[in-house]
PDB file of C-alpha atoms in Angstrom:
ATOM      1  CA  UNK A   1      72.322   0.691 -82.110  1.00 46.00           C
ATOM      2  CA  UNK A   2      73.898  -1.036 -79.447  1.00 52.00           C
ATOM      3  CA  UNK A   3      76.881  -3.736 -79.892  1.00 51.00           C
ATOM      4  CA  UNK A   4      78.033  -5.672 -76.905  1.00 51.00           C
ATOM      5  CA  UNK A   5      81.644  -7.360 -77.036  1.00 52.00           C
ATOM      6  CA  UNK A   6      82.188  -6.423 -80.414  1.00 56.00           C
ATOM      7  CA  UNK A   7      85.878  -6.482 -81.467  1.00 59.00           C
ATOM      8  CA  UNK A   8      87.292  -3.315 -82.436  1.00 54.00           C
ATOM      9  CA  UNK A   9      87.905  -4.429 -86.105  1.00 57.00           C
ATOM     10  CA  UNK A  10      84.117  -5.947 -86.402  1.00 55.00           C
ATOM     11  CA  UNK A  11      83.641  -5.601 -90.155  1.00 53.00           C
ATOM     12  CA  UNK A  12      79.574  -5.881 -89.540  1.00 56.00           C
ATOM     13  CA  UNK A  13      79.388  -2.695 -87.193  1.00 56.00           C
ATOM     14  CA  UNK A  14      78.613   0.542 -89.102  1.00 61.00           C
ATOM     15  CA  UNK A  15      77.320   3.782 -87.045  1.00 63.00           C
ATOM     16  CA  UNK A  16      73.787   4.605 -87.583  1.00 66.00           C
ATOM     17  CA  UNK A  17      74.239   7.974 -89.786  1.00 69.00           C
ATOM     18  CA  UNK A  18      73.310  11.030 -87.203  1.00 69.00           C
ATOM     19  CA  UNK A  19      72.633   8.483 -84.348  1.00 66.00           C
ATOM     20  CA  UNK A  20      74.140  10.023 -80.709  1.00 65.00           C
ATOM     21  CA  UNK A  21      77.098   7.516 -80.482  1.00 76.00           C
ATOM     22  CA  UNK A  22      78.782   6.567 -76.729  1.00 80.00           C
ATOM     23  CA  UNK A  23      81.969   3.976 -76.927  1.00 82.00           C
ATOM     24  CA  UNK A  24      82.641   2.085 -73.475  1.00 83.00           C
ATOM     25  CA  UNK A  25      86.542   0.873 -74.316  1.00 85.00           C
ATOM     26  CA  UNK A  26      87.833  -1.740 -71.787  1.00 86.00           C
ATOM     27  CA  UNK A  27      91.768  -1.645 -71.756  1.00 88.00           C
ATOM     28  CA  UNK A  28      94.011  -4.625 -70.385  1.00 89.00           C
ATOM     29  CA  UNK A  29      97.300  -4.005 -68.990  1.00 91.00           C
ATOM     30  CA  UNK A  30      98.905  -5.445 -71.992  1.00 91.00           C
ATOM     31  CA  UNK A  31     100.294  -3.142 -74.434  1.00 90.00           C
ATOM     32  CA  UNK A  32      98.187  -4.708 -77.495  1.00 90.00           C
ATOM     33  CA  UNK A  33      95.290  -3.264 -75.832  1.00 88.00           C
ATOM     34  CA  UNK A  34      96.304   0.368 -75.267  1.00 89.00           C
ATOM     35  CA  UNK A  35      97.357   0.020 -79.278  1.00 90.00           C
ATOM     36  CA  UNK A  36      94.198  -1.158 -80.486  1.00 88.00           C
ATOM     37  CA  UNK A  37      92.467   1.372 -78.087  1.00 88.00           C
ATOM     38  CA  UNK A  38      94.418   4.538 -79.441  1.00 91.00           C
ATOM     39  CA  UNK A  39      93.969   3.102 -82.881  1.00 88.00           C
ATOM     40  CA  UNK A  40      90.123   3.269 -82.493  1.00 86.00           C
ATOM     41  CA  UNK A  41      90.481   6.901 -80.881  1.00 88.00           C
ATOM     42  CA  UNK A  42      92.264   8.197 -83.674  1.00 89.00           C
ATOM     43  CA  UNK A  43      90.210   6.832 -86.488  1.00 84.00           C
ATOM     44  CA  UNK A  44      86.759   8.277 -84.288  1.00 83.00           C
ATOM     45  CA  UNK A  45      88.673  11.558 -83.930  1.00 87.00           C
ATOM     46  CA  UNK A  46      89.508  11.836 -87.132  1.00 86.00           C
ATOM     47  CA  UNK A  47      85.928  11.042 -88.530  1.00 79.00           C
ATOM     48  CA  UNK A  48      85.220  14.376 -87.144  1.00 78.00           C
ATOM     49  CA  UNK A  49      81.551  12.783 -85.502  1.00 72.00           C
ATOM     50  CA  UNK A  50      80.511  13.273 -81.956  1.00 68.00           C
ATOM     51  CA  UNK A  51      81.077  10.423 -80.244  1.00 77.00           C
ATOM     52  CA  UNK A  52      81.356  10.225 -75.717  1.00 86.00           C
ATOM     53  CA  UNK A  53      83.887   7.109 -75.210  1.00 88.00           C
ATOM     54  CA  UNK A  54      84.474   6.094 -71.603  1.00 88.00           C
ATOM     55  CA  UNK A  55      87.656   3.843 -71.028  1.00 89.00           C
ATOM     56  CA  UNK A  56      87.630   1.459 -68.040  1.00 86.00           C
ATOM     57  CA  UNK A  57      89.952  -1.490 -67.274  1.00 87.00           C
ATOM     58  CA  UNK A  58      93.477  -1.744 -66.284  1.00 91.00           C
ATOM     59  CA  UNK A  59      93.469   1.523 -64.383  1.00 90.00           C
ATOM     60  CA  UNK A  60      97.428   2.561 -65.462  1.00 93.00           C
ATOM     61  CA  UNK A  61      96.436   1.272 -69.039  1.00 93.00           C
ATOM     62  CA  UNK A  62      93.587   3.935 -69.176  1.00 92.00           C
ATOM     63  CA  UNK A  63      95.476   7.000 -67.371  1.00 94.00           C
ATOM     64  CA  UNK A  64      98.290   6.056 -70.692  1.00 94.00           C
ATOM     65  CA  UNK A  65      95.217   5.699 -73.464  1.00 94.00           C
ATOM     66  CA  UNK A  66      94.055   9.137 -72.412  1.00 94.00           C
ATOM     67  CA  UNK A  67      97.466  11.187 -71.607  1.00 95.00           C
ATOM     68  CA  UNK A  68      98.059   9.809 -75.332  1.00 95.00           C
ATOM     69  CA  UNK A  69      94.911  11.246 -76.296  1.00 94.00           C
ATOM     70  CA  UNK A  70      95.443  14.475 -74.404  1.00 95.00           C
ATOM     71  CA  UNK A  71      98.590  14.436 -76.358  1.00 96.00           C
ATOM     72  CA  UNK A  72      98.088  13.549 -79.922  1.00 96.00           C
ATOM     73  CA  UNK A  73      94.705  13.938 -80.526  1.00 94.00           C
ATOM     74  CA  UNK A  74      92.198  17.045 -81.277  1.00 93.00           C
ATOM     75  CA  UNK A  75      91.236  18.837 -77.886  1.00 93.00           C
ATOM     76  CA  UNK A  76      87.688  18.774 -78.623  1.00 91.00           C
ATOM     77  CA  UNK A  77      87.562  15.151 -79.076  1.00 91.00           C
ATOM     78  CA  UNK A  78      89.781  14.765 -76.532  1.00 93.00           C
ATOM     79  CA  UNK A  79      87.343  16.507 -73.840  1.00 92.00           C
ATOM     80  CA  UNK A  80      84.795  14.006 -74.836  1.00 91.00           C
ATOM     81  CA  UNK A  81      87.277  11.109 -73.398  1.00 92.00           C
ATOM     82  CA  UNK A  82      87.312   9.957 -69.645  1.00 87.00           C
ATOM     83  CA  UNK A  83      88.416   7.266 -67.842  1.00 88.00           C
ATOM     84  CA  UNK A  84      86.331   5.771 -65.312  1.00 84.00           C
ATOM     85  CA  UNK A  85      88.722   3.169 -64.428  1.00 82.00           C
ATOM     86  CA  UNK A  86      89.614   4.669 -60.642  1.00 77.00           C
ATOM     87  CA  UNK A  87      85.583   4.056 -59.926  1.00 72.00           C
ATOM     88  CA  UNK A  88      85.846   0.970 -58.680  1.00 62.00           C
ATOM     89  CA  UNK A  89      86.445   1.570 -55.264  1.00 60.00           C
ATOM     90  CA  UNK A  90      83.858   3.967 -54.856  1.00 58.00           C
ATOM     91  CA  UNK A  91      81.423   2.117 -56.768  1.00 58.00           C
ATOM     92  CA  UNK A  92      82.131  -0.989 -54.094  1.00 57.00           C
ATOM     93  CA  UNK A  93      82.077   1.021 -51.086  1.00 56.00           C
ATOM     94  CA  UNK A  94      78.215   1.779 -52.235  1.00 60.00           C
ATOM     95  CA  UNK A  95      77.855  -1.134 -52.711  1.00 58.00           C
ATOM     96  CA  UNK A  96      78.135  -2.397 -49.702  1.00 56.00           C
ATOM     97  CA  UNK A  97      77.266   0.389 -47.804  1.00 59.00           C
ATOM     98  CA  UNK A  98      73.356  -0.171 -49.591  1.00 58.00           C
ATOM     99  CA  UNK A  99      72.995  -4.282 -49.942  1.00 55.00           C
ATOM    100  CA  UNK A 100      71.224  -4.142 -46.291  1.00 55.00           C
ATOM    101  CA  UNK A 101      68.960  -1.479 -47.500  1.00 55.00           C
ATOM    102  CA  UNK A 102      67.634  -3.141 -50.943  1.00 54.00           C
ATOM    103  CA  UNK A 103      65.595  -6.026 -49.537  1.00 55.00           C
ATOM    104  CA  UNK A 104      63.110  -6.367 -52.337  1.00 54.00           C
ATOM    105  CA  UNK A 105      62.030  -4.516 -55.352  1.00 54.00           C
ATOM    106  CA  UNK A 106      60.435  -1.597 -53.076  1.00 53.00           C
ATOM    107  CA  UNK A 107      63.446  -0.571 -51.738  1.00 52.00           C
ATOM    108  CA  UNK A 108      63.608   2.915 -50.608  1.00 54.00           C
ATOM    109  CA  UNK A 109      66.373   5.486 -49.783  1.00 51.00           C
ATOM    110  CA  UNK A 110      66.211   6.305 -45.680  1.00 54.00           C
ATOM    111  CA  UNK A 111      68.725   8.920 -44.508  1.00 50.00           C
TER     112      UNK A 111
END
């Protein structure tokens, strides 16, 4: 399943049983949110299930929600954690570098 915006204590969310499971975790710069974030790390790594979570947000928020993870938490769920909160940049730069080459919904990439 998929759940969009969901808050991190949604009572109604409960992991399909075996399903592949990938968490995207926004963090905010304010402390409540690096909490809440941890708090939902710990509780998945100590659940003991495979589960890929990529943090993005408030890029000093995320480098602190994974050094704390790096930390605290199991190494081999800990692996399984990455930030892709310093993206953004490179993400524009494409970006912009390929709006004059998507014209329509034939675009092609020309070296």
């Amino acid at each position: 399943g998929v759940v969009f915006d969901a808050c991190l204590n949604a009572p109604d969310w409960t992991p399909l049983p075996g399903a592949a499971r990938f968490i995207i975790l926004e963090v905010n710069a304010l402390p409540a949110s690096a909490l809440q974030g941890y708090a939902l790390l710990k509780t998945l790594a100590d659940s003991g299930a495979f589960v890929g979570v990529g943090l993005l947000g408030n890029a000093a928020a995320c480098d602190q929600l994974l050094a704390a993870c790096k930390r605290f938490l199991d190494p081999a769920f800990t692996r399984a954690v990455y930030s892709v909160a310093h993206e953004d940049d490179a993400f524009a730069a494409l970006a912009v570098r390929m709006a004059h080459e998507e014209t329509g919904l034939t675009a092609r990439y020309q070296a």
